[in-house]
């Protein structure tokens, strides 16, 4: 297979965008995680003095075991796949691989000769699998969140850079009270930062309690061992995950749904951002830096299309479709266990990889943006009607009757000019308004009627830091 023959663009056109996730969310990543769990479980058993038949491992033996995990290679993964071709069972193949390593006279350890049957001790396959997927998500979450942070930081920079650039708002697509470009970017950055916080706070759960969650096999062999405490310490301390005390044969995957729902929300916010930037480019608020040799249209030479934001939007949609299915399907399992989650879990990398592709496209697009301040300023100058709001609000302060209705009659459906607005301010309609406030209204322009938008944009980092 080459990028040209790959069925999925993740492994084809966009392969390089997903490379950082491959060590963790690929088949290799799953196999390595399984080996990690099996080795760490064996080490935890050896450290439990109540399990008399398995002596504690010395430093040399632990170093050998650690090396199986730390030095795990694609050749090792292929060896496990070769064993699986005979066993037709992926987890059993991992057990046999580790046993073969222990028997290897050149690499084996004499201290491990009596420990072969404690590999995969009292475990069902799902004990290994659920912890493996949790480890995979722990490592890959760090990579995904780091890219999310880059996207958020790039939008924070837009907010601060353009904090005081006034911009005409459009609510319902119509001219509305002015804001600043930076404040609108700050709105997005804060939303994204909240989702990053929630993504990081999702507990990655695990269990290692046997075929139906009751430690049946464990107690059959060692009835006096506190297996629940042992499992809790193993999961919390050795694997640095969070122990789930109540499960059936499977860990119910609720946390995966929680995690992917939070990723979906981040993605949805970014879709919103992509569409707004697309519209701002269409309005001429932004230009896009040109790159020699690039073609915008196959027939219209003048075009510079906002393709990066369109690419990001499209890939985010695909990502969210996969993440939504995983979140809806995985928490459901018939009675104590059905196998429908097994094949679905193999797709956890798809939604995250598509998200990463989208994040990179968005970052590329943001990097091309150039402000067209003249276009924003022209729009503001041609929208004098937005000053109807501050004028009628000041009139309310002075208890002038029906100020809203008076400004409505003046502005709605009429082409407003600055002269018309100034004439109204000087009219008898505002006779009750103080000279100081009338002077303030006369000096006000759409470009200065921005409230505290500039301050909000400039303090975005402070507000994010409070999350």
Short mmCIF file of C-alpha atoms in Angstrom, two decimals:
data_model
loop_
_atom_site.label_atom_id
_atom_site.label_comp_id
_atom_site.label_asym_id
_atom_site.label_seq_id
_atom_site.Cartn_x
_atom_site.Cartn_y
_atom_site.Cartn_z
CA UNK A 1 0.00 0.00 0.00
CA UNK A 2 1.16 3.51 -0.83
CA UNK A 3 -0.50 6.88 -0.23
CA UNK A 4 -1.84 6.58 -3.77
CA UNK A 5 -3.57 3.26 -3.09
CA UNK A 6 -4.78 3.88 0.47
CA UNK A 7 -8.54 3.68 0.93
CA UNK A 8 -8.55 6.28 3.68
CA UNK A 9 -7.15 9.79 3.18
CA UNK A 10 -5.73 9.44 6.70
CA UNK A 11 -3.22 6.99 5.24
CA UNK A 12 -3.18 8.61 1.81
CA UNK A 13 -3.43 12.30 0.97
CA UNK A 14 -3.24 13.47 4.59
CA UNK A 15 -0.95 10.77 5.96
CA UNK A 16 1.68 13.17 7.27
CA UNK A 17 -0.93 15.06 9.29
CA UNK A 18 -1.72 11.96 11.31
CA UNK A 19 1.81 10.64 11.81
CA UNK A 20 2.04 11.81 15.43
CA UNK A 21 -0.89 9.55 16.40
CA UNK A 22 0.36 6.40 14.69
CA UNK A 23 2.56 5.15 17.57
CA UNK A 24 -0.51 5.12 19.84
CA UNK A 25 -3.72 4.64 17.84
CA UNK A 26 -2.54 2.16 15.21
CA UNK A 27 -2.60 -1.64 15.38
CA UNK A 28 0.99 -1.38 16.54
CA UNK A 29 -0.08 0.99 19.30
CA UNK A 30 -2.80 -1.39 20.47
CA UNK A 31 -0.45 -4.37 20.53
CA UNK A 32 2.23 -2.44 22.43
CA UNK A 33 -0.36 -1.27 24.97
CA UNK A 34 -1.50 -4.88 25.48
CA UNK A 35 2.08 -5.96 26.11
CA UNK A 36 2.48 -3.07 28.55
CA UNK A 37 -0.60 -4.08 30.53
CA UNK A 38 0.39 -7.76 30.66
CA UNK A 39 3.92 -6.95 31.88
CA UNK A 40 2.74 -4.42 34.46
CA UNK A 41 0.10 -6.85 35.74
CA UNK A 42 2.73 -9.55 36.21
CA UNK A 43 4.97 -7.13 38.06
CA UNK A 44 2.09 -6.11 40.33
CA UNK A 45 1.38 -9.74 41.18
CA UNK A 46 5.02 -10.34 42.03
CA UNK A 47 4.95 -7.35 44.38
CA UNK A 48 1.95 -8.73 46.29
CA UNK A 49 3.38 -10.73 49.18
CA UNK A 50 0.09 -12.62 49.59
CA UNK A 51 0.73 -14.40 46.28
CA UNK A 52 3.32 -16.80 47.63
CA UNK A 53 3.92 -18.84 44.49
CA UNK A 54 5.31 -15.81 42.66
CA UNK A 55 8.45 -14.43 44.25
CA UNK A 56 9.21 -10.71 44.07
CA UNK A 57 11.34 -9.78 41.09
CA UNK A 58 14.84 -8.39 41.63
CA UNK A 59 16.11 -5.27 39.88
CA UNK A 60 17.67 -7.24 37.04
CA UNK A 61 14.43 -9.08 36.32
CA UNK A 62 12.36 -5.90 36.44
CA UNK A 63 14.84 -4.24 34.08
CA UNK A 64 14.36 -7.13 31.65
CA UNK A 65 10.57 -6.81 31.89
CA UNK A 66 10.71 -3.05 31.47
CA UNK A 67 12.84 -3.45 28.37
CA UNK A 68 10.15 -5.62 26.74
CA UNK A 69 7.85 -2.60 27.01
CA UNK A 70 10.33 0.20 26.41
CA UNK A 71 12.07 -1.44 23.44
CA UNK A 72 8.93 -2.84 21.83
CA UNK A 73 9.35 -2.63 18.06
CA UNK A 74 7.38 -3.14 14.90
CA UNK A 75 9.22 -6.46 14.53
CA UNK A 76 7.86 -7.49 17.93
CA UNK A 77 4.36 -6.48 16.88
CA UNK A 78 4.73 -8.50 13.70
CA UNK A 79 5.86 -11.51 15.74
CA UNK A 80 2.62 -11.24 17.72
CA UNK A 81 0.61 -10.98 14.51
CA UNK A 82 2.34 -14.14 13.27
CA UNK A 83 1.31 -15.95 16.45
CA UNK A 84 -2.23 -14.64 16.02
CA UNK A 85 -2.37 -16.27 12.60
CA UNK A 86 -2.33 -19.59 14.49
CA UNK A 87 -4.28 -18.73 17.63
CA UNK A 88 -6.90 -16.60 15.83
CA UNK A 89 -7.00 -14.63 19.09
CA UNK A 90 -5.16 -11.34 19.37
CA UNK A 91 -4.82 -11.14 23.16
CA UNK A 92 -3.76 -14.77 23.53
CA UNK A 93 -1.07 -14.09 20.95
CA UNK A 94 0.35 -11.40 23.24
CA UNK A 95 0.48 -13.87 26.14
CA UNK A 96 2.31 -16.43 24.00
CA UNK A 97 4.75 -13.79 22.75
CA UNK A 98 5.71 -12.84 26.31
CA UNK A 99 6.09 -16.49 27.29
CA UNK A 100 8.38 -17.02 24.30
CA UNK A 101 10.49 -14.08 25.46
CA UNK A 102 10.77 -15.62 28.91
CA UNK A 103 11.86 -18.95 27.42
CA UNK A 104 14.45 -17.37 25.14
CA UNK A 105 17.75 -18.61 26.57
CA UNK A 106 19.71 -15.67 25.18
CA UNK A 107 17.33 -12.97 26.40
CA UNK A 108 15.35 -14.73 29.13
CA UNK A 109 15.78 -14.51 32.86
CA UNK A 110 16.11 -17.54 35.11
CA UNK A 111 13.92 -15.85 37.69
CA UNK A 112 11.04 -15.87 35.21
CA UNK A 113 11.05 -19.60 34.45
CA UNK A 114 8.50 -20.31 37.18
CA UNK A 115 6.31 -17.32 36.35
CA UNK A 116 5.00 -18.31 32.92
CA UNK A 117 1.49 -19.16 34.08
CA UNK A 118 1.18 -15.90 35.97
CA UNK A 119 1.22 -14.07 32.66
CA UNK A 120 -2.43 -13.11 32.00
CA UNK A 121 -3.27 -14.52 35.44
CA UNK A 122 -7.03 -14.46 36.22
CA UNK A 123 -7.59 -12.11 33.28
CA UNK A 124 -10.21 -12.12 30.60
CA UNK A 125 -9.22 -10.54 27.31
CA UNK A 126 -11.28 -7.47 28.06
CA UNK A 127 -9.20 -6.83 31.19
CA UNK A 128 -6.24 -6.29 28.91
CA UNK A 129 -8.11 -4.55 26.12
CA UNK A 130 -9.93 -1.91 28.15
CA UNK A 131 -6.72 -0.86 29.86
CA UNK A 132 -4.86 -0.86 26.57
CA UNK A 133 -7.36 1.49 24.95
CA UNK A 134 -7.23 3.74 27.99
CA UNK A 135 -3.44 3.92 27.71
CA UNK A 136 -3.72 4.64 23.99
CA UNK A 137 -6.15 7.48 24.68
CA UNK A 138 -3.98 8.85 27.49
CA UNK A 139 -0.97 9.19 25.19
CA UNK A 140 -2.89 10.38 22.14
CA UNK A 141 -4.95 12.89 24.14
CA UNK A 142 -1.73 14.75 24.95
CA UNK A 143 -0.92 15.04 21.25
CA UNK A 144 -4.43 16.09 20.22
CA UNK A 145 -4.70 18.64 23.03
CA UNK A 146 -1.30 20.10 22.10
CA UNK A 147 -2.58 20.70 18.56
CA UNK A 148 -5.85 22.12 19.92
CA UNK A 149 -3.79 24.49 22.01
CA UNK A 150 -1.89 25.64 18.93
CA UNK A 151 -5.17 26.42 17.20
CA UNK A 152 -6.46 28.28 20.25
CA UNK A 153 -3.22 30.23 20.64
CA UNK A 154 -3.33 31.29 16.99
CA UNK A 155 -6.82 32.71 17.53
CA UNK A 156 -5.72 34.39 20.78
CA UNK A 157 -2.98 36.10 18.75
CA UNK A 158 -5.57 37.32 16.26
CA UNK A 159 -7.61 38.69 19.17
CA UNK A 160 -4.72 40.65 20.64
CA UNK A 161 -3.30 41.81 17.32
CA UNK A 162 -6.65 43.19 16.16
CA UNK A 163 -8.02 44.14 19.58
CA UNK A 164 -8.77 47.74 18.59
CA UNK A 165 -9.78 47.23 14.95
CA UNK A 166 -13.46 48.26 14.87
CA UNK A 167 -15.78 46.05 12.86
CA UNK A 168 -19.42 46.18 11.94
CA UNK A 169 -21.37 43.35 13.54
CA UNK A 170 -24.01 41.45 11.64
CA UNK A 171 -26.77 39.85 13.66
CA UNK A 172 -29.23 37.92 11.52
CA UNK A 173 -27.03 39.00 8.62
CA UNK A 174 -28.00 42.64 9.13
CA UNK A 175 -25.90 45.60 10.29
CA UNK A 176 -25.68 45.68 14.07
CA UNK A 177 -23.81 47.37 16.92
CA UNK A 178 -20.08 47.54 16.16
CA UNK A 179 -17.50 45.34 17.84
CA UNK A 180 -13.81 44.84 17.17
CA UNK A 181 -12.27 42.10 15.11
CA UNK A 182 -10.13 41.15 18.08
CA UNK A 183 -13.13 40.78 20.39
CA UNK A 184 -14.79 38.39 17.94
CA UNK A 185 -11.62 36.30 17.87
CA UNK A 186 -11.49 36.36 21.68
CA UNK A 187 -15.02 34.96 21.81
CA UNK A 188 -13.87 31.90 19.88
CA UNK A 189 -10.61 31.49 21.79
CA UNK A 190 -12.39 31.43 25.14
CA UNK A 191 -14.89 28.84 23.94
CA UNK A 192 -12.12 26.61 22.63
CA UNK A 193 -10.09 26.97 25.83
CA UNK A 194 -13.07 25.81 27.92
CA UNK A 195 -13.35 22.66 25.85
CA UNK A 196 -9.64 21.93 26.19
CA UNK A 197 -10.07 22.14 29.95
CA UNK A 198 -12.98 19.70 29.83
CA UNK A 199 -11.12 17.31 27.55
CA UNK A 200 -8.21 17.23 30.00
CA UNK A 201 -10.53 16.63 32.94
CA UNK A 202 -12.13 13.48 31.55
CA UNK A 203 -11.04 10.54 33.71
CA UNK A 204 -9.68 7.60 31.70
CA UNK A 205 -11.17 4.57 33.44
CA UNK A 206 -10.07 0.97 33.63
CA UNK A 207 -10.88 -2.36 35.23
CA UNK A 208 -9.14 -5.72 35.70
CA UNK A 209 -11.81 -7.73 37.53
CA UNK A 210 -12.36 -10.80 35.37
CA UNK A 211 -15.05 -12.29 33.20
CA UNK A 212 -18.08 -10.59 34.78
CA UNK A 213 -16.51 -7.97 37.03
CA UNK A 214 -16.54 -9.92 40.33
CA UNK A 215 -12.95 -11.23 40.54
CA UNK A 216 -14.34 -14.77 40.36
CA UNK A 217 -11.16 -16.38 39.02
CA UNK A 218 -8.95 -14.27 41.26
CA UNK A 219 -10.67 -15.43 44.45
CA UNK A 220 -10.76 -19.03 43.28
CA UNK A 221 -6.98 -19.10 43.34
CA UNK A 222 -6.26 -16.69 46.22
CA UNK A 223 -9.36 -16.24 48.38
CA UNK A 224 -7.50 -14.20 51.02
CA UNK A 225 -6.11 -11.55 48.68
CA UNK A 226 -7.87 -8.17 48.65
CA UNK A 227 -8.22 -8.21 44.88
CA UNK A 228 -10.26 -5.05 44.55
CA UNK A 229 -7.63 -3.02 46.39
CA UNK A 230 -4.89 -4.70 44.36
CA UNK A 231 -6.70 -3.83 41.11
CA UNK A 232 -7.29 -0.26 42.22
CA UNK A 233 -3.63 0.31 43.07
CA UNK A 234 -2.52 -1.35 39.84
CA UNK A 235 -4.72 0.85 37.67
CA UNK A 236 -4.30 4.12 39.57
CA UNK A 237 -0.59 3.88 40.37
CA UNK A 238 1.12 1.64 37.85
CA UNK A 239 -0.90 2.64 34.79
CA UNK A 240 -1.85 6.14 36.01
CA UNK A 241 -5.46 5.66 34.95
CA UNK A 242 -8.61 5.81 37.10
CA UNK A 243 -10.06 2.68 38.67
CA UNK A 244 -13.69 1.84 37.83
CA UNK A 245 -15.08 -0.30 40.69
CA UNK A 246 -18.32 -1.37 38.96
CA UNK A 247 -18.28 -3.14 35.60
CA UNK A 248 -19.52 -6.23 33.80
CA UNK A 249 -17.02 -8.12 31.65
CA UNK A 250 -16.28 -4.83 29.92
CA UNK A 251 -15.45 -1.39 31.21
CA UNK A 252 -18.61 0.35 29.96
CA UNK A 253 -16.77 3.02 27.91
CA UNK A 254 -18.78 5.92 29.32
CA UNK A 255 -15.58 7.91 29.71
CA UNK A 256 -14.77 7.45 26.01
CA UNK A 257 -18.16 8.94 25.16
CA UNK A 258 -17.43 11.82 27.56
CA UNK A 259 -14.02 12.42 26.00
CA UNK A 260 -15.25 12.27 22.42
CA UNK A 261 -18.25 14.48 23.20
CA UNK A 262 -15.83 17.13 24.49
CA UNK A 263 -13.65 16.76 21.39
CA UNK A 264 -16.78 17.10 19.26
CA UNK A 265 -17.68 20.35 21.01
CA UNK A 266 -14.21 21.74 20.33
CA UNK A 267 -14.58 20.69 16.70
CA UNK A 268 -18.05 22.22 16.42
CA UNK A 269 -16.78 25.55 17.75
CA UNK A 270 -13.96 25.41 15.21
CA UNK A 271 -16.47 24.73 12.41
CA UNK A 272 -18.23 27.90 13.52
CA UNK A 273 -14.92 29.77 13.40
CA UNK A 274 -14.04 28.42 9.96
CA UNK A 275 -17.38 29.53 8.56
CA UNK A 276 -17.10 33.01 10.07
CA UNK A 277 -13.57 33.50 8.73
CA UNK A 278 -14.78 32.25 5.34
CA UNK A 279 -17.48 34.94 5.47
CA UNK A 280 -15.05 37.64 6.58
CA UNK A 281 -12.79 36.76 3.65
CA UNK A 282 -15.82 36.94 1.37
CA UNK A 283 -16.63 40.42 2.75
CA UNK A 284 -13.05 41.50 2.11
CA UNK A 285 -12.17 41.95 5.79
CA UNK A 286 -9.23 39.61 5.30
CA UNK A 287 -6.92 39.06 2.37
CA UNK A 288 -4.91 35.85 2.04
CA UNK A 289 -1.16 35.86 1.56
CA UNK A 290 -0.20 34.58 -1.86
CA UNK A 291 2.21 31.75 -2.51
CA UNK A 292 4.09 31.48 -5.78
CA UNK A 293 2.84 28.66 -7.94
CA UNK A 294 -0.47 28.10 -6.18
CA UNK A 295 -3.66 28.10 -8.26
CA UNK A 296 -7.00 29.28 -6.86
CA UNK A 297 -9.22 28.22 -9.72
CA UNK A 298 -8.63 26.09 -12.81
CA UNK A 299 -10.44 28.65 -14.96
CA UNK A 300 -10.51 31.98 -13.06
CA UNK A 301 -6.92 33.22 -12.64
CA UNK A 302 -7.80 35.98 -10.17
CA UNK A 303 -9.17 33.72 -7.43
CA UNK A 304 -7.55 33.05 -4.07
CA UNK A 305 -9.99 30.65 -2.44
CA UNK A 306 -10.28 30.13 1.37
CA UNK A 307 -9.54 26.44 0.86
CA UNK A 308 -7.80 25.86 4.19
CA UNK A 309 -10.88 26.86 6.18
CA UNK A 310 -13.10 24.83 3.86
CA UNK A 311 -10.78 21.82 4.25
CA UNK A 312 -10.84 22.22 8.02
CA UNK A 313 -14.63 22.47 8.09
CA UNK A 314 -15.06 19.37 5.95
CA UNK A 315 -12.67 17.21 7.96
CA UNK A 316 -14.19 18.36 11.24
CA UNK A 317 -17.57 17.17 9.98
CA UNK A 318 -16.17 13.74 9.13
CA UNK A 319 -14.41 13.60 12.51
CA UNK A 320 -17.55 14.48 14.42
CA UNK A 321 -19.59 11.86 12.56
CA UNK A 322 -17.18 9.15 13.71
CA UNK A 323 -16.83 10.53 17.23
CA UNK A 324 -20.62 10.75 17.54
CA UNK A 325 -21.07 7.12 16.56
CA UNK A 326 -18.40 5.99 19.01
CA UNK A 327 -19.96 8.04 21.79
CA UNK A 328 -23.43 6.66 21.11
CA UNK A 329 -22.51 3.02 20.50
CA UNK A 330 -19.71 2.19 22.93
CA UNK A 331 -21.66 2.63 26.23
CA UNK A 332 -24.19 0.03 25.05
CA UNK A 333 -23.51 -3.70 25.56
CA UNK A 334 -26.05 -6.49 25.87
CA UNK A 335 -26.24 -7.86 29.43
CA UNK A 336 -22.75 -8.69 30.72
CA UNK A 337 -20.98 -8.50 27.33
CA UNK A 338 -21.36 -8.49 23.60
CA UNK A 339 -18.61 -8.13 21.07
CA UNK A 340 -20.01 -5.27 18.99
CA UNK A 341 -17.75 -2.77 20.74
CA UNK A 342 -14.58 -4.64 19.78
CA UNK A 343 -14.53 -3.74 16.10
CA UNK A 344 -15.87 -0.24 16.79
CA UNK A 345 -13.05 0.50 19.25
CA UNK A 346 -10.53 -0.07 16.49
CA UNK A 347 -11.76 3.17 14.96
CA UNK A 348 -10.93 5.48 17.87
CA UNK A 349 -8.01 6.81 15.88
CA UNK A 350 -10.16 7.80 12.90
CA UNK A 351 -12.11 10.64 14.50
CA UNK A 352 -9.02 11.97 16.27
CA UNK A 353 -6.87 11.77 13.13
CA UNK A 354 -9.51 13.57 11.05
CA UNK A 355 -9.59 16.22 13.76
CA UNK A 356 -5.82 16.63 13.58
CA UNK A 357 -6.01 17.04 9.80
CA UNK A 358 -8.62 19.75 10.31
CA UNK A 359 -6.59 21.53 12.98
CA UNK A 360 -3.56 21.72 10.69
CA UNK A 361 -5.69 23.10 7.86
CA UNK A 362 -7.13 25.77 10.13
CA UNK A 363 -3.67 26.75 11.37
CA UNK A 364 -2.46 27.02 7.79
CA UNK A 365 -5.39 29.25 6.92
CA UNK A 366 -4.90 31.53 9.93
CA UNK A 367 -1.25 31.88 8.96
CA UNK A 368 -2.26 33.32 5.58
CA UNK A 369 -4.66 35.99 6.88
CA UNK A 370 -3.90 39.66 6.29
CA UNK A 371 -6.18 42.38 7.64
CA UNK A 372 -7.86 44.69 5.13
CA UNK A 373 -8.55 47.54 7.56
CA UNK A 374 -9.83 49.89 4.86
CA UNK A 375 -12.69 47.53 4.02
CA UNK A 376 -13.76 47.25 7.66
CA UNK A 377 -13.61 51.00 8.13
CA UNK A 378 -15.61 51.65 4.96
CA UNK A 379 -18.35 49.30 6.14
CA UNK A 380 -18.57 51.17 9.43
CA UNK A 381 -18.75 54.57 7.75
CA UNK A 382 -21.61 53.34 5.57
CA UNK A 383 -23.63 52.11 8.55
CA UNK A 384 -24.51 55.28 10.46
CA UNK A 385 -27.83 53.71 11.41
CA UNK A 386 -26.11 51.65 14.11
CA UNK A 387 -25.86 54.85 16.17
CA UNK A 388 -29.62 54.74 16.65
CA UNK A 389 -29.04 52.37 19.57
CA UNK A 390 -26.82 54.67 21.69
CA UNK A 391 -28.95 57.73 20.89
CA UNK A 392 -32.22 56.11 22.00
CA UNK A 393 -30.50 54.60 25.05
CA UNK A 394 -29.27 58.02 26.20
CA UNK A 395 -32.77 59.40 25.58
CA UNK A 396 -34.16 56.69 27.88
CA UNK A 397 -31.77 57.87 30.60
CA UNK A 398 -33.39 61.29 30.44
CA UNK A 399 -36.93 59.81 30.36
CA UNK A 400 -37.66 61.05 26.84
CA UNK A 401 -40.88 59.36 25.76
CA UNK A 402 -40.82 56.68 23.05
CA UNK A 403 -37.15 57.07 22.05
CA UNK A 404 -37.04 53.64 20.41
CA UNK A 405 -40.04 54.43 18.23
CA UNK A 406 -38.60 57.81 17.23
CA UNK A 407 -35.28 56.30 16.12
CA UNK A 408 -37.13 53.48 14.40
CA UNK A 409 -39.07 56.02 12.32
CA UNK A 410 -35.84 57.86 11.51
CA UNK A 411 -33.69 54.89 10.49
CA UNK A 412 -35.65 51.82 9.45
CA UNK A 413 -35.70 51.47 5.67
CA UNK A 414 -33.89 54.77 5.19
CA UNK A 415 -30.40 55.40 3.86
CA UNK A 416 -28.80 57.08 6.82
CA UNK A 417 -26.02 59.66 6.61
CA UNK A 418 -23.86 61.17 9.32
CA UNK A 419 -25.52 64.52 8.69
CA UNK A 420 -28.96 63.04 9.32
CA UNK A 421 -27.85 61.52 12.61
CA UNK A 422 -26.22 64.78 13.77
CA UNK A 423 -29.31 66.74 12.81
CA UNK A 424 -31.43 64.44 14.97
CA UNK A 425 -29.07 64.82 17.93
CA UNK A 426 -29.40 68.60 17.70
CA UNK A 427 -33.19 68.49 17.34
CA UNK A 428 -35.77 69.26 20.01
CA UNK A 429 -36.22 65.52 20.51
CA UNK A 430 -33.08 65.62 22.68
CA UNK A 431 -33.79 68.92 24.44
CA UNK A 432 -33.89 67.14 27.79
CA UNK A 433 -30.44 65.61 27.26
CA UNK A 434 -27.49 67.41 28.86
CA UNK A 435 -25.06 69.33 26.66
CA UNK A 436 -22.23 67.02 27.73
CA UNK A 437 -24.11 63.89 26.65
CA UNK A 438 -25.21 65.51 23.39
CA UNK A 439 -21.59 66.41 22.70
CA UNK A 440 -20.61 62.79 23.39
CA UNK A 441 -23.25 61.58 20.93
CA UNK A 442 -22.08 64.09 18.31
CA UNK A 443 -18.51 62.83 18.61
CA UNK A 444 -19.52 59.20 18.51
CA UNK A 445 -19.03 57.28 15.23
CA UNK A 446 -19.70 53.68 14.33
CA UNK A 447 -15.95 53.08 14.70
CA UNK A 448 -15.90 54.41 18.28
CA UNK A 449 -19.18 52.84 19.41
CA UNK A 450 -17.50 49.60 20.51
CA UNK A 451 -18.08 49.46 24.28
CA UNK A 452 -15.24 47.61 26.01
CA UNK A 453 -14.53 45.32 23.06
CA UNK A 454 -10.87 46.34 22.91
CA UNK A 455 -10.35 45.64 26.61
CA UNK A 456 -12.05 42.25 26.32
CA UNK A 457 -9.80 41.28 23.43
CA UNK A 458 -6.64 42.40 25.21
CA UNK A 459 -7.47 40.48 28.40
CA UNK A 460 -8.35 37.17 26.72
CA UNK A 461 -5.24 35.44 28.09
CA UNK A 462 -6.14 36.50 31.62
CA UNK A 463 -9.65 35.06 31.33
CA UNK A 464 -8.36 31.81 29.84
CA UNK A 465 -5.88 31.53 32.70
CA UNK A 466 -8.82 31.62 35.15
CA UNK A 467 -10.44 28.54 33.64
#
